[in-house]
mmCIF file of C-alpha atoms in Angstrom:
data_model
loop_
_atom_site.group_PDB
_atom_site.id
_atom_site.type_symbol
_atom_site.label_atom_id
_atom_site.label_comp_id
_atom_site.label_asym_id
_atom_site.label_seq_id
_atom_site.Cartn_x
_atom_site.Cartn_y
_atom_site.Cartn_z
ATOM 1 C CA UNK D 494 0.000 0.000 0.000
ATOM 2 C CA UNK D 495 1.332 3.423 -0.999
ATOM 3 C CA UNK D 496 0.105 6.441 0.983
ATOM 4 C CA UNK D 497 0.653 10.177 0.493
ATOM 5 C CA UNK D 498 -0.009 12.459 3.478
ATOM 6 C CA UNK D 499 -0.720 16.083 2.540
ATOM 7 C CA UNK D 500 -0.931 19.112 4.818
ATOM 8 C CA UNK D 501 2.155 19.353 7.017
ATOM 9 C CA UNK D 502 4.298 22.421 7.707
ATOM 10 C CA UNK D 503 7.384 23.115 9.785
ATOM 11 C CA UNK D 504 5.656 24.343 12.958
ATOM 12 C CA UNK D 505 4.566 21.681 15.446
ATOM 13 C CA UNK D 506 0.846 22.344 15.328
ATOM 14 C CA UNK D 507 -2.135 20.029 15.577
ATOM 15 C CA UNK D 508 -1.995 18.669 12.039
ATOM 16 C CA UNK D 509 1.759 18.114 12.246
ATOM 17 C CA UNK D 510 1.358 16.253 15.554
ATOM 18 C CA UNK D 511 -1.458 14.124 14.135
ATOM 19 C CA UNK D 512 0.610 13.150 11.099
ATOM 20 C CA UNK D 513 3.682 12.428 13.210
ATOM 21 C CA UNK D 514 1.986 10.281 15.846
ATOM 22 C CA UNK D 515 0.069 8.120 13.393
ATOM 23 C CA UNK D 516 3.072 7.866 11.070
ATOM 24 C CA UNK D 517 5.144 6.263 13.829
ATOM 25 C CA UNK D 518 2.536 3.512 14.018
ATOM 26 C CA UNK D 519 2.009 3.051 10.290
ATOM 27 C CA UNK D 520 5.630 2.953 9.219
ATOM 28 C CA UNK D 521 6.184 -0.381 10.964
ATOM 29 C CA UNK D 522 3.239 -2.067 9.235
ATOM 30 C CA UNK D 523 4.132 -4.794 6.739
ATOM 31 C CA UNK D 524 1.403 -3.664 4.337
ATOM 32 C CA UNK D 525 2.870 -0.143 4.016
ATOM 33 C CA UNK D 526 5.139 -0.028 0.981
ATOM 34 C CA UNK D 527 5.520 3.765 1.082
ATOM 35 C CA UNK D 528 4.259 6.576 3.285
ATOM 36 C CA UNK D 529 5.326 9.911 1.808
ATOM 37 C CA UNK D 530 4.528 13.362 3.225
ATOM 38 C CA UNK D 531 4.223 16.819 1.674
ATOM 39 C CA UNK D 532 5.080 20.099 3.376
ATOM 40 C CA UNK D 533 4.140 23.579 2.202
ATOM 41 C CA UNK D 534 7.078 25.116 4.124
ATOM 42 C CA UNK D 535 10.822 24.996 3.493
ATOM 43 C CA UNK D 536 11.116 22.295 6.165
ATOM 44 C CA UNK D 537 8.874 19.862 8.029
ATOM 45 C CA UNK D 538 8.121 19.381 11.727
ATOM 46 C CA UNK D 539 9.541 16.192 13.290
ATOM 47 C CA UNK D 540 11.939 15.796 10.354
ATOM 48 C CA UNK D 541 14.304 13.414 12.175
ATOM 49 C CA UNK D 542 11.504 10.899 12.748
ATOM 50 C CA UNK D 543 10.775 10.675 9.017
ATOM 51 C CA UNK D 544 14.223 9.343 8.165
ATOM 52 C CA UNK D 545 12.982 6.019 6.817
ATOM 53 C CA UNK D 546 13.598 4.257 3.497
ATOM 54 C CA UNK D 547 9.824 3.972 3.047
ATOM 55 C CA UNK D 548 9.362 7.746 3.231
ATOM 56 C CA UNK D 549 10.145 10.749 1.071
ATOM 57 C CA UNK D 550 9.410 14.360 2.041
ATOM 58 C CA UNK D 551 8.107 16.520 -0.815
ATOM 59 C CA UNK D 552 8.095 20.316 -0.840
ATOM 60 C CA UNK D 553 5.070 21.815 -2.607
ATOM 61 C CA UNK D 554 5.364 25.473 -1.664
ATOM 62 C CA UNK D 555 2.313 27.404 -0.520
ATOM 63 C CA UNK D 556 -1.090 27.568 -2.161
ATOM 64 C CA UNK D 557 -0.644 31.308 -2.733
ATOM 65 C CA UNK D 558 2.032 30.472 -5.336
ATOM 66 C CA UNK D 559 -0.557 28.500 -7.234
ATOM 67 C CA UNK D 560 1.322 27.589 -10.427
ATOM 68 C CA UNK D 561 4.283 26.171 -8.540
ATOM 69 C CA UNK D 562 1.948 24.468 -6.070
ATOM 70 C CA UNK D 563 -0.167 22.793 -8.754
ATOM 71 C CA UNK D 564 2.901 21.701 -10.700
ATOM 72 C CA UNK D 565 4.427 20.139 -7.589
ATOM 73 C CA UNK D 566 1.255 18.231 -6.668
ATOM 74 C CA UNK D 567 0.842 16.956 -10.215
ATOM 75 C CA UNK D 568 4.403 15.646 -10.223
ATOM 76 C CA UNK D 569 4.099 14.034 -6.780
ATOM 77 C CA UNK D 570 0.692 12.413 -7.206
ATOM 78 C CA UNK D 571 1.087 11.673 -10.916
ATOM 79 C CA UNK D 572 4.292 9.702 -10.427
ATOM 80 C CA UNK D 573 3.659 8.211 -6.982
ATOM 81 C CA UNK D 574 1.255 5.374 -7.848
ATOM 82 C CA UNK D 575 -0.485 5.981 -4.533
ATOM 83 C CA UNK D 576 -3.406 3.958 -3.235
ATOM 84 C CA UNK D 577 -4.336 6.632 -0.685
ATOM 85 C CA UNK D 578 -4.058 10.422 -0.662
ATOM 86 C CA UNK D 579 -4.852 11.750 2.819
ATOM 87 C CA UNK D 580 -5.325 15.522 2.898
ATOM 88 C CA UNK D 581 -5.294 17.175 6.342
ATOM 89 C CA UNK D 582 -7.175 20.500 6.268
ATOM 90 C CA UNK D 583 -7.795 23.485 8.537
ATOM 91 C CA UNK D 584 -10.347 24.912 6.093
ATOM 92 C CA UNK D 585 -11.874 24.169 2.703
ATOM 93 C CA UNK D 586 -10.263 27.151 0.999
ATOM 94 C CA UNK D 587 -7.757 24.964 -0.878
ATOM 95 C CA UNK D 588 -9.195 21.795 -2.430
ATOM 96 C CA UNK D 589 -6.475 21.317 -5.069
ATOM 97 C CA UNK D 590 -4.882 18.218 -3.450
ATOM 98 C CA UNK D 591 -8.268 16.479 -3.591
ATOM 99 C CA UNK D 592 -8.957 17.622 -7.145
ATOM 100 C CA UNK D 593 -5.542 16.500 -8.408
ATOM 101 C CA UNK D 594 -5.830 13.155 -6.613
ATOM 102 C CA UNK D 595 -9.129 12.531 -8.408
ATOM 103 C CA UNK D 596 -7.539 13.512 -11.713
ATOM 104 C CA UNK D 597 -5.095 10.625 -11.273
ATOM 105 C CA UNK D 598 -7.821 8.173 -10.224
ATOM 106 C CA UNK D 599 -6.496 7.607 -6.704
ATOM 107 C CA UNK D 600 -8.567 4.845 -5.118
ATOM 108 C CA UNK D 601 -8.977 6.493 -1.716
ATOM 109 C CA UNK D 602 -9.063 10.272 -1.472
ATOM 110 C CA UNK D 603 -9.423 11.400 2.133
ATOM 111 C CA UNK D 604 -10.565 14.853 3.249
ATOM 112 C CA UNK D 605 -9.685 15.224 6.931
ATOM 113 C CA UNK D 606 -11.075 18.195 8.899
ATOM 114 C CA UNK D 607 -8.922 19.499 11.753
ATOM 115 C CA UNK D 608 -10.752 22.690 12.705
ATOM 116 C CA UNK D 609 -14.173 23.924 13.764
ATOM 117 C CA UNK D 610 -13.869 27.603 12.785
ATOM 118 C CA UNK D 611 -11.429 30.147 11.327
ATOM 119 C CA UNK D 612 -9.988 33.549 12.192
ATOM 120 C CA UNK D 613 -8.467 34.181 8.760
ATOM 121 C CA UNK D 614 -10.861 36.977 7.836
ATOM 122 C CA UNK D 615 -14.238 37.341 6.213
ATOM 123 C CA UNK D 616 -13.004 36.504 2.702
ATOM 124 C CA UNK D 617 -11.528 33.147 3.725
ATOM 125 C CA UNK D 618 -14.631 32.361 5.773
ATOM 126 C CA UNK D 619 -16.798 33.001 2.712
ATOM 127 C CA UNK D 620 -14.455 30.872 0.582
ATOM 128 C CA UNK D 621 -14.598 28.047 3.121
ATOM 129 C CA UNK D 622 -18.396 28.071 3.194
ATOM 130 C CA UNK D 623 -18.508 28.049 -0.611
ATOM 131 C CA UNK D 624 -15.800 25.447 -1.153
ATOM 132 C CA UNK D 625 -16.831 22.931 1.498
ATOM 133 C CA UNK D 626 -19.819 21.918 -0.629
ATOM 134 C CA UNK D 627 -17.359 20.847 -3.335
ATOM 135 C CA UNK D 628 -15.333 18.505 -1.111
ATOM 136 C CA UNK D 629 -17.599 15.549 -1.904
ATOM 137 C CA UNK D 630 -17.036 16.134 -5.610
ATOM 138 C CA UNK D 631 -13.402 15.088 -5.216
ATOM 139 C CA UNK D 632 -12.978 13.087 -1.982
ATOM 140 C CA UNK D 633 -14.600 9.735 -1.217
ATOM 141 C CA UNK D 634 -13.668 9.382 2.461
ATOM 142 C CA UNK D 635 -14.452 12.037 5.079
ATOM 143 C CA UNK D 636 -12.666 12.228 8.436
ATOM 144 C CA UNK D 637 -12.562 14.754 11.249
ATOM 145 C CA UNK D 638 -10.881 15.247 14.608
ATOM 146 C CA UNK D 639 -14.137 16.003 16.470
ATOM 147 C CA UNK D 640 -17.902 16.343 16.125
ATOM 148 C CA UNK D 641 -17.619 20.132 15.913
ATOM 149 C CA UNK D 642 -15.123 19.830 13.049
ATOM 150 C CA UNK D 643 -17.451 17.349 11.314
ATOM 151 C CA UNK D 644 -20.252 19.873 11.462
ATOM 152 C CA UNK D 645 -18.177 22.827 10.236
ATOM 153 C CA UNK D 646 -16.756 20.948 7.259
ATOM 154 C CA UNK D 647 -19.273 18.274 6.332
ATOM 155 C CA UNK D 648 -22.579 19.022 8.103
ATOM 156 C CA UNK D 649 -21.977 15.718 9.970
ATOM 157 C CA UNK D 650 -22.720 13.646 6.850
ATOM 158 C CA UNK D 651 -20.891 10.290 6.547
ATOM 159 C CA UNK D 652 -17.950 11.425 8.660
ATOM 160 C CA UNK D 653 -15.678 9.174 10.705
ATOM 161 C CA UNK D 654 -14.020 10.810 13.713
ATOM 162 C CA UNK D 655 -10.344 9.878 13.973
ATOM 163 C CA UNK D 656 -9.186 11.171 17.357
ATOM 164 C CA UNK D 657 -6.062 13.264 17.749
ATOM 165 C CA UNK D 658 -4.070 10.722 19.731
ATOM 166 C CA UNK D 659 -0.871 10.530 21.754
ATOM 167 C CA UNK D 660 1.324 7.990 23.537
ATOM 168 C CA UNK D 661 -0.078 8.110 27.060
ATOM 169 C CA UNK D 662 3.041 6.719 28.737
ATOM 170 C CA UNK D 663 5.222 9.451 27.247
ATOM 171 C CA UNK D 664 3.184 12.229 28.880
ATOM 172 C CA UNK D 665 2.763 10.673 32.342
ATOM 173 C CA UNK D 666 3.689 12.828 35.332
ATOM 174 C CA UNK D 667 7.306 12.594 36.488
ATOM 175 C CA UNK D 668 8.771 14.030 39.689
ATOM 176 C CA UNK D 669 12.201 13.876 38.034
ATOM 177 C CA UNK D 670 11.062 16.023 35.107
ATOM 178 C CA UNK D 671 9.259 18.389 37.471
ATOM 179 C CA UNK D 672 12.350 19.032 39.574
ATOM 180 C CA UNK D 673 14.693 19.371 36.607
ATOM 181 C CA UNK D 674 12.488 21.752 34.602
ATOM 182 C CA UNK D 675 11.530 23.939 37.550
ATOM 183 C CA UNK D 676 15.177 24.267 38.513
ATOM 184 C CA UNK D 677 16.004 25.244 34.927
ATOM 185 C CA UNK D 678 13.241 27.880 34.995
ATOM 186 C CA UNK D 679 14.406 29.120 38.407
ATOM 187 C CA UNK D 680 11.108 28.218 40.074
ATOM 188 C CA UNK D 681 10.774 27.284 43.718
ATOM 189 C CA UNK D 682 7.358 27.428 45.334
ATOM 190 C CA UNK D 683 5.694 29.493 42.608
ATOM 191 C CA UNK D 684 2.472 28.210 41.071
ATOM 192 C CA UNK D 685 3.046 27.718 37.364
ATOM 193 C CA UNK D 686 0.232 28.107 34.854
ATOM 194 C CA UNK D 687 1.090 26.666 31.448
ATOM 195 C CA UNK D 688 0.026 27.124 27.859
ATOM 196 C CA UNK D 689 1.354 25.248 24.838
ATOM 197 C CA UNK D 690 0.129 26.810 21.603
ATOM 198 C CA UNK D 691 1.031 28.552 18.386
ATOM 199 C CA UNK D 692 1.087 32.327 18.728
ATOM 200 C CA UNK D 693 -1.881 33.335 16.586
ATOM 201 C CA UNK D 694 -5.228 35.004 17.214
ATOM 202 C CA UNK D 695 -7.027 31.689 17.715
ATOM 203 C CA UNK D 696 -5.087 30.900 20.895
ATOM 204 C CA UNK D 697 -6.066 34.176 22.643
ATOM 205 C CA UNK D 698 -2.741 35.090 24.268
ATOM 206 C CA UNK D 699 -3.865 38.622 25.142
ATOM 207 C CA UNK D 700 -6.551 37.117 27.353
ATOM 208 C CA UNK D 701 -3.885 35.135 29.206
ATOM 209 C CA UNK D 702 -1.800 38.277 29.767
ATOM 210 C CA UNK D 703 -4.787 39.906 31.427
ATOM 211 C CA UNK D 704 -5.380 36.823 33.550
ATOM 212 C CA UNK D 705 -1.836 36.601 34.913
ATOM 213 C CA UNK D 706 -1.832 40.357 35.543
ATOM 214 C CA UNK D 707 -4.652 39.815 38.017
ATOM 215 C CA UNK D 708 -3.123 36.800 39.750
ATOM 216 C CA UNK D 709 -1.042 37.014 42.967
ATOM 217 C CA UNK D 710 2.698 37.493 42.596
ATOM 218 C CA UNK D 711 3.473 33.848 43.363
ATOM 219 C CA UNK D 712 1.770 32.832 40.091
ATOM 220 C CA UNK D 713 3.749 32.610 36.870
ATOM 221 C CA UNK D 714 2.678 31.836 33.314
ATOM 222 C CA UNK D 715 4.700 29.689 30.929
ATOM 223 C CA UNK D 716 4.150 30.156 27.189
ATOM 224 C CA UNK D 717 5.621 27.431 24.954
ATOM 225 C CA UNK D 718 5.357 27.866 21.206
ATOM 226 C CA UNK D 719 6.187 29.920 18.158
ATOM 227 C CA UNK D 720 4.148 31.781 15.589
ATOM 228 C CA UNK D 721 3.496 35.109 13.876
ATOM 229 C CA UNK D 722 2.222 36.956 16.959
ATOM 230 C CA UNK D 723 4.923 35.889 19.405
ATOM 231 C CA UNK D 724 6.949 39.104 19.226
ATOM 232 C CA UNK D 725 3.794 41.197 19.536
ATOM 233 C CA UNK D 726 2.701 39.274 22.641
ATOM 234 C CA UNK D 727 6.185 39.578 24.141
ATOM 235 C CA UNK D 728 6.215 43.357 23.636
ATOM 236 C CA UNK D 729 2.698 43.583 25.053
ATOM 237 C CA UNK D 730 3.805 41.696 28.178
ATOM 238 C CA UNK D 731 6.622 44.206 28.690
ATOM 239 C CA UNK D 732 4.249 47.120 28.243
ATOM 240 C CA UNK D 733 1.998 45.564 30.906
ATOM 241 C CA UNK D 734 5.068 45.159 33.186
ATOM 242 C CA UNK D 735 4.666 41.377 33.334
ATOM 243 C CA UNK D 736 8.268 40.428 32.612
ATOM 244 C CA UNK D 737 8.624 38.862 36.084
ATOM 245 C CA UNK D 738 5.445 36.829 35.766
ATOM 246 C CA UNK D 739 5.750 35.315 32.273
ATOM 247 C CA UNK D 740 8.240 32.860 30.798
ATOM 248 C CA UNK D 741 8.515 32.553 26.997
ATOM 249 C CA UNK D 742 9.963 29.368 25.492
ATOM 250 C CA UNK D 743 10.165 28.138 21.902
ATOM 251 C CA UNK D 744 8.485 24.942 20.770
ATOM 252 C CA UNK D 745 10.402 21.846 21.805
ATOM 253 C CA UNK D 746 10.423 18.111 21.161
ATOM 254 C CA UNK D 747 10.739 17.671 24.936
ATOM 255 C CA UNK D 748 7.355 19.218 25.698
ATOM 256 C CA UNK D 749 6.319 16.122 27.691
ATOM 257 C CA UNK D 750 8.847 17.129 30.361
ATOM 258 C CA UNK D 751 7.395 20.612 30.795
ATOM 259 C CA UNK D 752 3.869 19.472 31.640
ATOM 260 C CA UNK D 753 5.192 17.909 34.833
ATOM 261 C CA UNK D 754 6.615 21.286 35.901
ATOM 262 C CA UNK D 755 3.218 22.991 35.607
ATOM 263 C CA UNK D 756 0.516 23.253 38.257
ATOM 264 C CA UNK D 757 -2.365 24.039 35.923
ATOM 265 C CA UNK D 758 -2.887 24.120 32.159
ATOM 266 C CA UNK D 759 -4.960 26.862 30.512
ATOM 267 C CA UNK D 760 -6.322 27.102 26.981
ATOM 268 C CA UNK D 761 -8.711 30.042 26.411
ATOM 269 C CA UNK D 762 -8.935 29.538 22.635
ATOM 270 C CA UNK D 763 -11.447 31.306 20.447
ATOM 271 C CA UNK D 764 -12.069 27.953 18.731
ATOM 272 C CA UNK D 765 -10.417 24.566 18.308
ATOM 273 C CA UNK D 766 -10.830 21.308 16.445
ATOM 274 C CA UNK D 767 -9.461 19.047 19.165
ATOM 275 C CA UNK D 768 -6.240 20.457 20.671
ATOM 276 C CA UNK D 769 -3.374 18.029 21.249
ATOM 277 C CA UNK D 770 -2.031 20.113 24.130
ATOM 278 C CA UNK D 771 -5.303 19.688 26.019
ATOM 279 C CA UNK D 772 -4.989 15.908 25.724
ATOM 280 C CA UNK D 773 -1.321 15.896 26.721
ATOM 281 C CA UNK D 774 -1.942 18.066 29.785
ATOM 282 C CA UNK D 775 -4.751 15.843 31.042
ATOM 283 C CA UNK D 776 -2.738 12.659 30.547
ATOM 284 C CA UNK D 777 -0.033 14.292 32.671
ATOM 285 C CA UNK D 778 -2.629 14.711 35.429
ATOM 286 C CA UNK D 779 -2.811 18.505 35.282
ATOM 287 C CA UNK D 780 -5.947 20.384 36.273
ATOM 288 C CA UNK D 781 -7.105 22.112 33.100
ATOM 289 C CA UNK D 782 -9.154 25.227 32.448
ATOM 290 C CA UNK D 783 -10.437 25.503 28.878
ATOM 291 C CA UNK D 784 -12.507 28.022 26.995
ATOM 292 C CA UNK D 785 -16.097 26.893 26.570
ATOM 293 C CA UNK D 786 -15.538 27.447 22.847
ATOM 294 C CA UNK D 787 -13.654 24.136 22.921
ATOM 295 C CA UNK D 788 -15.649 20.956 22.484
ATOM 296 C CA UNK D 789 -16.203 18.983 25.684
ATOM 297 C CA UNK D 790 -15.197 15.904 23.675
ATOM 298 C CA UNK D 791 -11.736 16.878 24.891
ATOM 299 C CA UNK D 792 -12.534 15.769 28.455
ATOM 300 C CA UNK D 793 -10.796 12.580 29.592
ATOM 301 C CA UNK D 794 -10.343 13.308 33.317
ATOM 302 C CA UNK D 795 -12.405 14.591 36.238
ATOM 303 C CA UNK D 796 -10.212 17.673 36.624
ATOM 304 C CA UNK D 797 -11.327 19.905 33.735
ATOM 305 C CA UNK D 798 -13.351 23.117 33.706
ATOM 306 C CA UNK D 799 -14.819 24.944 30.687
ATOM 307 C CA UNK D 800 -15.329 28.685 31.226
ATOM 308 C CA UNK D 801 -16.497 31.486 28.976
ATOM 309 C CA UNK D 802 -13.747 33.878 27.925
ATOM 310 C CA UNK D 803 -16.294 36.632 28.509
ATOM 311 C CA UNK D 804 -15.869 35.948 32.233
ATOM 312 C CA UNK D 805 -12.225 36.799 32.917
ATOM 313 C CA UNK D 806 -12.931 37.366 36.606
ATOM 314 C CA UNK D 807 -14.216 33.811 36.897
ATOM 315 C CA UNK D 808 -10.988 32.493 35.384
ATOM 316 C CA UNK D 809 -9.017 34.412 37.992
ATOM 317 C CA UNK D 810 -11.166 33.101 40.855
ATOM 318 C CA UNK D 811 -10.919 29.486 39.738
ATOM 319 C CA UNK D 812 -7.182 29.638 39.053
ATOM 320 C CA UNK D 813 -6.545 31.070 42.516
ATOM 321 C CA UNK D 814 -8.134 27.982 44.023
ATOM 322 C CA UNK D 815 -6.855 25.263 41.745
ATOM 323 C CA UNK D 816 -4.103 22.776 42.484
ATOM 324 C CA UNK D 817 -2.712 19.463 41.340
ATOM 325 C CA UNK D 818 -4.564 16.532 42.833
ATOM 326 C CA UNK D 819 -5.097 12.892 42.077
ATOM 327 C CA UNK D 820 -6.782 12.707 38.700
ATOM 328 C CA UNK D 821 -8.905 9.843 37.462
ATOM 329 C CA UNK D 822 -8.980 8.992 33.781
ATOM 330 C CA UNK D 823 -12.421 8.809 32.272
ATOM 331 C CA UNK D 824 -11.237 6.989 29.156
ATOM 332 C CA UNK D 825 -8.274 6.171 26.972
ATOM 333 C CA UNK D 826 -10.072 7.427 23.873
ATOM 334 C CA UNK D 827 -7.048 9.466 22.749
ATOM 335 C CA UNK D 828 -4.476 6.700 23.125
ATOM 336 C CA UNK D 829 -2.644 6.216 19.819
ATOM 337 C CA UNK D 830 -2.182 2.499 20.409
ATOM 338 C CA UNK D 831 -5.952 2.087 20.394
ATOM 339 C CA UNK D 832 -6.942 4.541 17.655
ATOM 340 C CA UNK D 833 -4.353 3.639 15.063
ATOM 341 C CA UNK D 834 -6.354 0.558 14.117
ATOM 342 C CA UNK D 835 -9.335 2.686 13.061
ATOM 343 C CA UNK D 836 -7.314 4.596 10.486
ATOM 344 C CA UNK D 837 -5.413 1.503 9.390
ATOM 345 C CA UNK D 838 -8.701 -0.203 8.570
ATOM 346 C CA UNK D 839 -9.792 2.818 6.500
ATOM 347 C CA UNK D 840 -6.540 2.734 4.516
ATOM 348 C CA UNK D 841 -6.507 -1.016 3.933
ATOM 349 C CA UNK D 842 -10.166 -1.945 3.451
ATOM 350 C CA UNK D 843 -11.432 -2.731 -0.058
#
């Protein structure tokens, strides 16, 4: 079986994490002859883990450079003899990978929704709403990361939910990691709130600045990530005189260590598909406070609260009274070992 995965970039976001985690399972399957991946950037996230003789990384360029993009996809798909083309999408603005896959009579053309809304402006929202009705013209398999994403992309019609999944053991709480990371960050008894997210409007970093501003001085906020708004948020934190209360770190492949150093995880997003960081934090045993814009499908423990971002004072009150405690798992529904089989069956079935 020959598979082409489309939709990755070089920043470790949700789609990149999905591709990476499932790839590590698929690449050891005897029925996988090839599993190639495209990236629209000049590099690809998790590059070192794709160093396998069954895999080639292809660079397509961005959709905005449409001639180069179309030429690249035609060359990749036209010559690849693929059985499956799996396109991971944040919106329906660009359907060219699906259209080109159909042109070459690919047996299984998968449209996979990874978002439940967009903040890319009114024009792209209009384009998404117009284009999403065309998805079924080109794709023949429809996947999503959550029920809310299914609704936004496909109106819930004939959609299979493939959960964003992780290796639970990797993200388990560790006293060793906690001590080492907190020492590195020069933390003693401070209460550390954490956020792992790309710096863009969706993740609502300004809201978090206002929250930490109103927390006692023994509270600190750790931002881990990169993105187009990072410098703006950093300058804003200085203007608000928060330099002693906020720690900025770049994205890291050792993120599993940092969860253990936190005391609470916060994610006040404007919208989400199904955020990996929210899963990882819960598996670590962290109390979590999420925006009520995020689907409650994310819940896997008894230590999660969903609060409106219109109620900043309520966030402050709850965070002042929250602490790590024994957490009970509700389910293992986001365990990669379990969920890999669902996608494998979709790839391999007749």
